[in-house]
Amino acid sequence: MASTPSITTTLRRLHPLPWLHSISPPSNLRRRFPLSTLSSTSPIDHTPLTHINTNNNNNSDNKKDNDRRNKNSDSFYPKRGQILELECESLAFKGKGVCKVAETGFVLMCDRALPGERFLGRVTRKKDTFAEVKKLKTITPHRDYVEAPCEYASHCGGCKTQNLLYEAQVRAKEQQVRELVIHVGRFSVKDPEFDMIMKSIVPCDIQYHYRNKMEFSFGPKKWVPAEMLEEHNDTDSYALGLHAPGFFDKVLNVDKCLLQSEPTNLVLAAVQDCWRNSELNLTPYDVHSHAGFLKHLMLRTGRNIETGVAEVMVNFVTSSYKPDLLKPLINKIKGIPEVVSIMNNVNTSVGNTSIGEEEYTLYGKPTIAETLRGLTFQISANSFFQTNTRQAEVLYKLIEECASLKGDGTEVVLDLFCGTGTIGLTLAKRVKHVYGYEVVDQAIADAHKNANLNGIYNATFIKGDLNKIDENFGSNFPKPDIVISDPNRPGMHMKLIRFLLKLRAQRIVYVSCNPATCARDLDYLCHGIPERNIEGAYRLRTIQPVDMFPHTPHIECVCLLELC
């Protein structure tokens, strides 16, 4: 009889946190800490293995073991299309629910499943270490269930956890950061200082109407979830709303969004009320045929600096410049008192971007204003600005506290991934000089404007791709005392990490919108990479999660590292 591979060996390939694979280290580094060792426990550590016998000399026992394995194979390795009754145990990275096969501990990931919820799910995708499941029907609601106030919450990709008690949302986010810091960052819970390093998450005191920017898409056909098709008979009509989760070409029609401000909801309602009128000859852009006029409706909210009253910018993104076609919409929405700017970005490309090649002011002024940490910022249609202004105040205060500035004007700050300069400018008046780097041209231009607007002349902003730095990087600015790094979701490139380890600034404040890549980069900066002869140079002092976006899986973190 042919020898049977060891079941024990097979089981060891499983991992309790399969979502860690999405941020796994490069293949040439996996020998240092393979994913199978990223966790101190395995989902099958407690599965009895005493019945398993891999002794090839005992054919009778082997036959019994094979029969037993074949009987349980469907439950251990669920097949695609198989329907299972599952219970969600926790939330993982990106807000997916973690479930396990009861008999074996095999991990299944399910979108929109929440802790404590029992449900029927169909296996849609199977990998070696886990499977993905689509929820079909809830059997028992999750333990922190609340009624979602938004009618689109079950189908819109924006607010996956709206029906989860907010206190439970922030607990889950804090736990995700903690697990990533331990399993990916390799910071030990046995370290007596660990509890001081890992701070409790800062919740957001406003859970709705906190976004100052929303982007809606026009589509030639409304998308309706399969389970609601019988209730809707207008699926062939035009749509204005949000993209269905996972689809670039399907638009869920939305009449109101509870995340944006009330004035912008009035604008959305006004546009929805008239744009489908056939007499206006307005057509939505079709991403397949590339025909149509209206692409996106972008709404931004700021504040009048003198009165504090809300100001709204409306930006129509179109495939060509035809202002006469937009006049009926302009006349409709300019009567809303908060609307002070109506813009038209013209994007002739076939892509789905909302940034235009040309920009026109159709009504009012070309920018709106906002204040942050005592500074004024002018925001154009395509400017980057923190999406949650109120919570950005909290975030920037934490950054300033971590920077521990002397305040005597002697320190130099290097602001990496500076965007429009908001972080560096809030620190500039207490330091000698700020040097900011950013790859986006428009962001650098806005940073210069914001500096001049606030009378700040000790800030230099330079265009540069921080993923492509060479050995000359750093030659045109003095050695900084403090480095602020606020990368996008992929985190920092290895070239930049090497530079920082060689630079040896006294403090690094790492601001992250992705705790997974953040934990990876903290590991490199603190523990080094022996296989590449890279030594760590920093000690992690604090990591502070911040909830910037309630009801979404997104988590911000502010981390302080000090030179060893």
Coordinates of C-alpha atoms in Angstrom, one line a residue:
M1 CA 0.0 0.0 0.0
A2 CA 1.4 3.4 -0.9
S3 CA 2.5 5.6 2.0
T4 CA 0.1 8.2 3.1
P5 CA 1.4 11.8 3.7
S6 CA 1.4 12.7 7.4
I7 CA -1.8 14.4 8.4
T8 CA 0.1 16.2 11.1
T9 CA 2.2 17.8 8.4
T10 CA -0.9 18.8 6.5
L11 CA -2.5 20.4 9.5
R12 CA 0.5 22.5 10.3
R13 CA 0.0 24.4 7.1
L14 CA -3.1 26.0 8.5
H15 CA -2.9 29.4 10.1
P16 CA -5.4 31.1 12.4
L17 CA -4.9 34.5 10.7
P18 CA -5.1 33.7 6.9
W19 CA -5.5 37.4 6.1
L20 CA -1.9 37.9 7.1
H21 CA -0.9 36.3 3.8
S22 CA -1.9 39.6 2.1
I23 CA 0.9 41.4 3.8
S24 CA 3.4 38.6 4.0
P25 CA 7.1 39.5 3.6
P26 CA 8.9 39.0 0.4
S27 CA 9.6 35.3 -0.5
N28 CA 13.3 35.6 0.2
L29 CA 12.5 36.7 3.7
R30 CA 10.0 34.0 4.6
R31 CA 12.7 31.7 5.9
R32 CA 13.2 34.2 8.7
F33 CA 9.6 34.1 9.9
P34 CA 7.3 31.9 7.8
L35 CA 3.6 32.6 8.1
S36 CA 3.2 29.3 9.9
T37 CA 5.1 30.8 12.8
L38 CA 3.5 34.2 12.9
S39 CA 1.1 33.1 15.6
S40 CA 1.9 31.5 18.9
T41 CA -1.0 29.1 18.4
S42 CA -2.7 27.2 15.5
P43 CA -6.4 26.8 15.0
I44 CA -5.9 23.1 15.3
D45 CA -3.6 23.1 18.3
H46 CA -6.4 21.7 20.4
T47 CA -7.6 19.2 17.8
P48 CA -7.0 15.7 19.2
L49 CA -4.4 14.0 17.0
T50 CA -4.0 10.8 19.1
H51 CA -6.0 8.7 16.5
I52 CA -3.6 9.6 13.7
N53 CA -1.1 7.0 12.9
T54 CA 1.4 7.4 10.1
N55 CA 3.2 4.1 10.7
N56 CA 3.4 2.5 7.3
N57 CA 3.9 -0.9 8.8
N58 CA 0.4 -1.1 10.1
N59 CA -1.8 -1.3 7.0
S60 CA -4.9 -2.0 9.0
D61 CA -4.6 1.2 11.1
N62 CA -3.7 3.2 8.0
K63 CA -6.9 2.0 6.3
K64 CA -8.9 3.1 9.3
D65 CA -7.2 6.5 9.3
N66 CA -7.8 6.9 5.6
D67 CA -11.5 6.1 6.0
R68 CA -11.7 8.6 8.8
R69 CA -10.0 11.3 6.9
N70 CA -12.1 10.7 3.8
K71 CA -15.2 10.9 5.9
N72 CA -14.1 14.3 7.3
S73 CA -12.5 15.7 4.2
D74 CA -15.5 17.8 3.1
S75 CA -15.6 19.4 6.6
F76 CA -11.8 19.9 6.8
Y77 CA -11.4 21.1 3.2
P78 CA -14.8 22.5 2.2
K79 CA -15.5 22.3 -1.5
R80 CA -16.4 25.2 -3.6
G81 CA -20.2 25.6 -3.7
Q82 CA -20.6 23.7 -0.4
I83 CA -23.1 25.2 2.1
L84 CA -22.0 25.2 5.7
E85 CA -23.5 26.4 9.0
L86 CA -20.9 28.7 10.6
E87 CA -20.4 31.0 13.5
C88 CA -18.3 34.1 13.2
E89 CA -15.6 34.3 16.0
S90 CA -14.0 37.7 15.3
L91 CA -13.2 40.3 12.7
A92 CA -10.0 40.2 10.8
F93 CA -8.2 42.7 8.6
K94 CA -10.4 44.6 6.2
G95 CA -13.4 43.7 8.3
K96 CA -14.0 40.1 7.2
G97 CA -15.5 37.7 9.7
V98 CA -13.4 34.8 10.8
C99 CA -15.1 31.4 11.1
K100 CA -13.9 27.9 11.7
V101 CA -15.1 24.4 10.8
A102 CA -16.2 23.0 14.2
E103 CA -14.6 19.6 13.8
T104 CA -11.2 20.7 12.5
G105 CA -10.6 24.4 13.0
F106 CA -10.2 25.1 9.3
V107 CA -10.6 28.8 8.7
L108 CA -13.2 30.5 6.5
M109 CA -13.5 34.2 5.8
C110 CA -16.8 35.8 5.3
D111 CA -17.6 39.4 4.3
R112 CA -20.3 41.0 6.4
A113 CA -20.3 38.3 9.1
L114 CA -20.0 39.7 12.6
P115 CA -18.8 38.2 15.9
G116 CA -21.3 35.8 17.4
E117 CA -23.5 35.6 14.3
R118 CA -24.6 32.1 13.2
F119 CA -25.4 31.8 9.5
L120 CA -25.5 29.7 6.4
G121 CA -22.7 30.4 4.0
R122 CA -21.6 29.1 0.6
V123 CA -17.9 28.4 -0.1
T124 CA -17.0 30.6 -3.1
R125 CA -13.2 30.3 -3.1
K126 CA -10.8 27.7 -1.6
K127 CA -7.1 28.1 -0.9
D128 CA -4.6 25.9 0.8
T129 CA -4.9 27.6 4.2
F130 CA -8.4 29.0 4.2
A131 CA -11.6 29.5 2.2
E132 CA -13.9 32.4 1.4
V133 CA -17.6 32.2 2.1
K134 CA -20.6 34.2 1.0
K135 CA -23.3 34.7 3.6
L136 CA -26.6 33.4 2.5
K137 CA -28.8 33.6 5.6
T138 CA -28.5 34.7 9.2
I139 CA -29.7 32.0 11.7
T140 CA -28.8 33.9 14.9
P141 CA -27.8 37.6 14.9
H142 CA -24.5 38.6 16.3
R143 CA -24.2 39.5 20.0
D144 CA -23.8 43.2 19.6
Y145 CA -26.5 43.7 16.9
V146 CA -28.1 47.1 16.3
E147 CA -30.5 48.2 13.7
A148 CA -28.6 49.8 10.8
P149 CA -30.1 53.3 10.2
C150 CA -29.1 53.3 6.5
E151 CA -31.3 51.5 4.0
Y152 CA -28.2 50.7 1.9
A153 CA -26.1 49.3 4.7
S154 CA -26.6 45.6 3.7
H155 CA -25.5 46.2 0.1
C156 CA -23.2 49.2 0.0
G157 CA -19.5 48.5 0.4
G158 CA -18.9 51.6 2.5
C159 CA -20.4 50.7 5.9
K160 CA -19.9 47.1 6.5
T161 CA -20.3 47.2 10.2
Q162 CA -23.2 49.7 10.6
N163 CA -25.3 47.1 12.4
L164 CA -22.6 46.3 14.9
L165 CA -22.6 48.3 18.1
Y166 CA -20.1 51.0 17.9
E167 CA -18.3 50.0 21.1
A168 CA -17.9 46.5 19.6
Q169 CA -16.5 48.0 16.3
V170 CA -13.7 49.8 18.1
R171 CA -12.9 46.7 20.3
A172 CA -12.5 44.6 17.1
K173 CA -10.3 47.2 15.5
E174 CA -8.1 47.5 18.5
Q175 CA -7.8 43.7 18.6
Q176 CA -6.8 43.6 15.0
V177 CA -4.0 46.1 15.5
R178 CA -2.8 44.1 18.6
E179 CA -2.7 40.8 16.7
L180 CA -0.8 42.4 13.8
V181 CA 1.7 44.0 16.1
I182 CA 2.4 40.6 17.7
H183 CA 2.2 38.3 14.7
V184 CA 3.6 40.5 12.0
G185 CA 5.6 43.0 14.0
R186 CA 7.0 40.3 16.2
F187 CA 6.6 42.4 19.4
S188 CA 6.1 40.1 22.3
V189 CA 3.3 40.2 24.8
K190 CA 5.8 38.9 27.3
D191 CA 7.7 42.2 27.1
P192 CA 6.9 44.0 30.4
E193 CA 6.4 47.2 28.5
F194 CA 4.0 45.8 25.9
D195 CA 0.9 47.0 27.6
M196 CA 2.4 50.5 27.8
I197 CA 3.4 50.4 24.1
M198 CA 0.0 49.2 22.9
K199 CA -2.5 52.0 23.6
S200 CA -6.3 51.7 23.7
I201 CA -8.0 52.9 20.5
V202 CA -9.3 56.4 20.3
P203 CA -12.9 56.3 19.3
C204 CA -14.7 58.8 17.1
D205 CA -17.2 60.9 19.0
I206 CA -19.3 61.4 15.8
Q207 CA -20.3 58.2 14.0
Y208 CA -22.4 59.7 11.2
H209 CA -22.1 62.7 8.9
Y210 CA -18.4 62.9 9.5
R211 CA -17.1 62.7 6.0
N212 CA -16.2 66.0 4.3
K213 CA -15.8 64.3 0.8
M214 CA -18.0 61.8 -1.0
E215 CA -17.7 60.7 -4.6
F216 CA -20.7 59.2 -6.4
S217 CA -20.7 57.6 -9.9
F218 CA -23.2 57.8 -12.8
G219 CA -24.1 54.5 -14.5
P220 CA -26.4 53.5 -17.4
K221 CA -28.1 50.8 -15.3
K222 CA -29.1 50.4 -11.7
W223 CA -27.5 47.5 -9.8
V224 CA -29.8 45.6 -7.5
P225 CA -28.7 42.7 -5.3
A226 CA -30.0 39.3 -6.5
E227 CA -32.2 38.8 -3.4
M228 CA -34.0 42.1 -4.1
L229 CA -34.7 41.7 -7.9
E230 CA -38.3 40.8 -7.4
E231 CA -39.0 44.0 -5.5
H232 CA -37.5 46.3 -8.2
N233 CA -38.7 46.7 -11.7
D234 CA -36.6 49.7 -12.7
T235 CA -33.2 48.1 -13.0
D236 CA -32.9 49.4 -16.6
S237 CA -33.0 53.0 -15.5
Y238 CA -30.0 55.3 -14.9
A239 CA -28.1 55.2 -11.6
L240 CA -26.3 57.7 -9.5
G241 CA -24.6 56.3 -6.4
L242 CA -21.8 54.0 -5.2
H243 CA -20.1 51.1 -6.8
A244 CA -21.3 47.7 -5.8
P245 CA -18.6 45.9 -3.7
G246 CA -16.0 44.4 -6.0
F247 CA -17.5 45.8 -9.3
F248 CA -16.2 48.8 -11.3
D249 CA -19.1 48.7 -13.7
K250 CA -22.1 48.3 -11.3
V251 CA -23.7 51.2 -9.5
L252 CA -26.0 51.0 -6.5
N253 CA -28.4 54.0 -6.7
V254 CA -28.2 56.1 -3.6
D255 CA -30.5 58.9 -2.6
K256 CA -28.9 59.7 0.7
C257 CA -25.6 58.8 2.5
L258 CA -25.5 59.0 6.3
L259 CA -21.7 59.5 6.3
Q260 CA -21.7 62.8 4.4
S261 CA -23.0 66.2 5.7
E262 CA -26.6 67.2 5.6
P263 CA -26.0 70.0 3.1
T264 CA -24.3 67.6 0.6
N265 CA -27.3 65.2 1.0
L266 CA -29.5 68.1 -0.1
V267 CA -27.3 68.5 -3.2
L268 CA -27.4 64.8 -3.9
A269 CA -31.2 64.8 -3.6
A270 CA -31.5 67.8 -5.9
V271 CA -29.4 66.2 -8.6
Q272 CA -31.3 62.9 -8.3
D273 CA -34.5 64.8 -8.7
C274 CA -33.8 66.1 -12.2
W275 CA -30.8 64.6 -14.0
R276 CA -32.8 61.7 -15.5
N277 CA -35.3 64.1 -17.2
S278 CA -35.0 63.1 -20.9
E279 CA -35.5 66.7 -22.0
L280 CA -32.1 67.6 -20.5
N281 CA -30.2 65.2 -22.7
L282 CA -27.9 64.1 -19.9
T283 CA -26.5 60.6 -20.3
P284 CA -24.4 58.6 -17.8
Y285 CA -21.0 57.4 -18.9
D286 CA -20.8 53.7 -19.8
V287 CA -17.4 52.2 -18.8
H288 CA -17.9 49.4 -21.4
S289 CA -18.9 51.4 -24.5
H290 CA -17.2 54.6 -23.3
A291 CA -20.2 56.6 -24.4
G292 CA -22.0 59.1 -22.2
F293 CA -21.4 62.5 -20.6
L294 CA -21.7 62.4 -16.8
K295 CA -19.0 60.4 -14.9
H296 CA -18.9 61.4 -11.3
L297 CA -20.5 63.7 -8.8
M298 CA -18.0 64.7 -6.1
L299 CA -19.2 66.6 -3.0
R300 CA -16.9 68.4 -0.6
T301 CA -17.7 70.2 2.6
G302 CA -15.6 73.0 4.3
R303 CA -16.2 75.9 6.6
N304 CA -16.4 79.7 6.2
I305 CA -13.3 80.8 8.2
E306 CA -15.1 83.9 9.5
T307 CA -18.5 82.5 10.3
G308 CA -17.9 78.8 10.7
V309 CA -20.9 78.0 8.5
A310 CA -20.6 75.0 6.2
E311 CA -19.5 75.5 2.6
V312 CA -20.1 73.0 -0.1
M313 CA -18.3 72.4 -3.3
V314 CA -20.0 70.4 -6.1
N315 CA -17.8 68.9 -8.8
F316 CA -19.2 67.4 -11.9
V317 CA -16.8 65.1 -13.6
T318 CA -17.7 64.7 -17.3
S319 CA -16.2 63.1 -20.4
S320 CA -16.2 66.4 -22.4
Y321 CA -16.7 70.1 -21.8
K322 CA -20.3 71.0 -22.4
P323 CA -21.3 73.6 -19.8
D324 CA -24.7 74.3 -21.4
L325 CA -25.7 70.7 -20.6
L326 CA -25.0 71.3 -16.9
K327 CA -26.9 74.6 -16.6
P328 CA -30.2 73.0 -15.5
L329 CA -28.3 71.1 -12.7
I330 CA -26.4 74.3 -11.7
N331 CA -29.6 76.3 -11.5
K332 CA -31.2 73.5 -9.4
I333 CA -28.4 73.3 -6.8
K334 CA -27.0 76.8 -6.5
G335 CA -30.2 77.8 -4.6
I336 CA -29.0 75.6 -1.7
P337 CA -27.4 78.2 0.7
E338 CA -24.3 76.2 1.5
V339 CA -23.3 75.7 -2.1
V340 CA -20.5 78.2 -2.8
S341 CA -18.6 76.4 -5.6
I342 CA -19.6 74.4 -8.6
M343 CA -16.8 72.9 -10.6
N344 CA -16.4 70.8 -13.8
N345 CA -13.5 68.5 -14.2
V346 CA -13.3 67.2 -17.7
N347 CA -11.8 63.7 -18.0
T348 CA -11.6 62.3 -21.6
S349 CA -9.8 59.1 -20.7
V350 CA -11.6 55.8 -20.6
G351 CA -10.5 55.2 -17.0
N352 CA -12.7 55.6 -13.9
T353 CA -10.7 58.4 -12.3
S354 CA -12.5 61.5 -11.1
I355 CA -9.4 63.8 -11.7
G356 CA -9.8 65.8 -14.8
E357 CA -7.3 67.0 -17.4
E358 CA -9.1 70.3 -17.4
E359 CA -11.0 72.1 -14.7
Y360 CA -13.6 74.9 -15.0
T361 CA -15.4 77.0 -12.4
L362 CA -19.1 77.0 -13.3
Y363 CA -20.4 78.9 -10.3
G364 CA -18.9 80.7 -7.3
K365 CA -15.3 80.3 -6.2
P366 CA -12.7 77.6 -7.2
T367 CA -11.9 76.6 -3.6
I368 CA -13.4 76.1 -0.2
A369 CA -11.7 76.5 3.1
E370 CA -11.1 74.4 6.3
T371 CA -9.3 74.9 9.5
L372 CA -7.1 72.3 11.2
R373 CA -4.9 72.8 14.3
G374 CA -5.2 76.6 14.0
L375 CA -4.3 76.7 10.3
T376 CA -6.4 77.6 7.3
F377 CA -6.3 75.4 4.2
Q378 CA -7.8 76.1 0.8
I379 CA -9.2 73.0 -0.7
S380 CA -9.6 72.6 -4.5
A381 CA -11.7 70.0 -6.3
N382 CA -8.8 67.5 -6.5
S383 CA -6.9 68.5 -3.3
F384 CA -6.0 65.8 -0.8
F385 CA -7.4 66.6 2.7
Q386 CA -8.2 64.5 5.7
T387 CA -11.7 63.1 5.1
N388 CA -12.8 63.4 8.7
T389 CA -11.9 66.9 9.8
R390 CA -13.0 66.6 13.4
Q391 CA -11.1 63.3 14.0
A392 CA -8.1 64.7 12.1
E393 CA -7.7 67.3 14.9
V394 CA -7.4 64.3 17.3
L395 CA -4.9 62.5 15.0
Y396 CA -2.7 65.6 14.4
K397 CA -2.6 66.3 18.2
L398 CA -1.3 62.8 18.8
I399 CA 1.3 63.2 16.1
E400 CA 2.5 66.5 17.7
E401 CA 2.6 64.8 21.1
C402 CA 4.7 62.0 19.6
A403 CA 7.1 64.4 18.0
S404 CA 7.9 65.9 21.4
L405 CA 9.1 69.2 19.9
K406 CA 11.4 71.3 22.1
G407 CA 9.6 74.4 20.7
D408 CA 12.8 76.5 20.6
G409 CA 13.0 76.5 16.8
T410 CA 16.2 74.4 16.6
E411 CA 14.8 71.1 15.2
V412 CA 14.5 70.0 11.6
V413 CA 11.5 67.9 10.5
L414 CA 11.5 65.5 7.5
D415 CA 7.8 65.0 6.4
L416 CA 7.6 62.0 4.1
F417 CA 4.5 61.4 2.0
C418 CA 3.5 64.9 3.0
G419 CA 0.5 65.3 0.7
T420 CA -0.7 68.9 0.8
G421 CA 1.6 69.6 3.8
T422 CA -1.0 69.5 6.5
I423 CA 1.1 67.6 9.1
G424 CA 4.3 69.4 8.5
L425 CA 2.7 72.8 8.5
T426 CA 1.0 72.2 11.8
L427 CA 4.5 71.7 13.3
A428 CA 6.4 74.3 11.4
K429 CA 6.0 77.3 13.8
R430 CA 7.7 75.3 16.5
V431 CA 10.7 74.0 14.5
K432 CA 13.6 75.4 12.5
H433 CA 12.5 73.9 9.1
V434 CA 10.2 71.4 7.6
Y435 CA 11.2 69.4 4.4
G436 CA 8.3 67.6 2.8
Y437 CA 8.3 65.0 0.0
E438 CA 5.4 64.0 -2.1
V439 CA 5.0 62.4 -5.6
V440 CA 1.8 64.2 -6.7
D441 CA 2.3 67.5 -8.5
Q442 CA -1.0 69.0 -7.4
A443 CA -0.4 68.1 -3.8
I444 CA 3.0 69.9 -3.8
A445 CA 1.4 73.0 -5.4
D446 CA -1.3 73.0 -2.7
A447 CA 1.3 72.6 0.0
H448 CA 3.1 75.7 -1.2
K449 CA -0.2 77.6 -1.3
N450 CA -1.2 76.5 2.2
A451 CA 2.2 77.5 3.5
N452 CA 1.9 81.0 2.0
L453 CA -1.7 81.3 3.2
N454 CA -0.7 80.7 6.8
G455 CA 2.5 82.9 6.6
I456 CA 4.8 79.9 7.0
Y457 CA 8.1 80.4 5.3
N458 CA 10.3 77.7 6.9
A459 CA 8.7 74.8 4.9
T460 CA 10.1 73.4 1.7
F461 CA 8.1 70.9 -0.3
I462 CA 9.7 68.8 -3.0
K463 CA 8.3 66.5 -5.6
G464 CA 9.8 63.1 -5.4
D465 CA 8.8 59.4 -5.6
L466 CA 9.8 57.9 -2.2
N467 CA 9.5 54.4 -3.7
K468 CA 12.4 55.2 -6.1
I469 CA 15.0 56.9 -4.0
D470 CA 18.7 56.4 -4.7
E471 CA 21.9 56.9 -2.8
N472 CA 21.7 60.6 -3.4
F473 CA 18.5 61.0 -1.5
G474 CA 19.0 63.2 1.6
S475 CA 21.8 65.2 0.1
N476 CA 19.6 68.3 -0.3
F477 CA 18.4 68.7 3.3
P478 CA 20.2 68.6 6.7
K479 CA 19.9 65.6 9.0
P480 CA 16.4 65.8 10.6
D481 CA 15.8 65.4 14.3
I482 CA 12.3 64.1 13.6
V483 CA 10.9 62.1 10.7
I484 CA 7.2 62.0 10.0
S485 CA 6.2 59.2 7.7
D486 CA 2.6 58.9 6.5
P487 CA 2.7 56.3 3.6
N488 CA -0.3 55.1 1.7
R489 CA -1.7 51.5 2.1
P490 CA 1.3 49.6 0.8
G491 CA 3.5 51.1 3.4
M492 CA 7.2 52.0 2.9
H493 CA 9.4 50.6 0.2
M494 CA 12.5 48.7 1.4
K495 CA 14.7 51.5 -0.1
L496 CA 13.2 54.0 2.2
I497 CA 13.5 51.7 5.2
R498 CA 17.2 51.3 4.4
F499 CA 17.5 55.1 4.2
L500 CA 15.9 55.7 7.5
L501 CA 18.0 53.1 9.3
K502 CA 21.1 54.7 7.8
L503 CA 19.8 58.2 8.6
R504 CA 19.3 57.4 12.3
A505 CA 17.0 60.4 13.2
Q506 CA 16.3 60.5 16.9
R507 CA 12.6 60.0 16.5
I508 CA 10.3 58.6 13.8
V509 CA 6.5 59.2 14.0
Y510 CA 4.9 56.6 11.7
V511 CA 1.3 57.4 10.7
S512 CA -0.4 54.5 9.0
C513 CA -3.8 53.9 7.3
N514 CA -3.0 50.2 7.1
P515 CA -2.0 48.5 10.4
A516 CA -0.9 45.4 8.5
T517 CA 1.9 47.0 6.5
C518 CA 2.6 49.3 9.5
A519 CA 3.4 46.3 11.6
R520 CA 5.6 44.9 8.9
D521 CA 7.6 48.2 8.7
L522 CA 7.9 48.5 12.5
D523 CA 9.4 45.0 12.5
Y524 CA 12.0 46.0 9.9
L525 CA 12.9 49.3 11.7
C526 CA 13.1 47.7 15.1
H527 CA 14.3 44.2 14.5
G528 CA 16.1 44.6 11.2
I529 CA 16.4 41.9 8.5
P530 CA 19.3 39.6 9.2
E531 CA 19.1 37.9 5.8
R532 CA 19.9 41.2 4.1
N533 CA 22.4 42.2 6.7
I534 CA 20.1 45.0 7.9
E535 CA 20.1 45.8 11.6
G536 CA 17.2 47.4 13.3
A537 CA 17.9 50.8 14.9
Y538 CA 14.7 51.8 16.7
R539 CA 12.7 50.9 19.7
L540 CA 8.9 51.1 19.5
R541 CA 7.6 53.3 22.3
T542 CA 3.9 53.6 21.5
I543 CA 1.4 52.5 18.9
Q544 CA -1.9 54.4 19.1
P545 CA -4.9 53.2 17.0
V546 CA -7.4 55.9 16.0
D547 CA -10.8 55.2 14.6
M548 CA -11.1 57.8 11.8
F549 CA -14.0 56.1 9.9
P550 CA -16.7 54.5 12.0
H551 CA -18.7 51.6 10.4
T552 CA -15.8 50.8 8.1
P553 CA -12.9 48.4 8.5
H554 CA -10.3 51.2 8.2
I555 CA -8.0 51.9 11.1
E556 CA -5.4 54.7 11.5
C557 CA -2.3 54.3 13.8
V558 CA 0.2 56.7 15.2
C559 CA 3.5 55.0 16.2
L560 CA 6.5 56.5 18.0
L561 CA 9.9 55.0 17.4
E562 CA 13.0 56.2 19.2
L563 CA 16.6 55.6 18.2
C564 CA 18.2 52.8 20.3

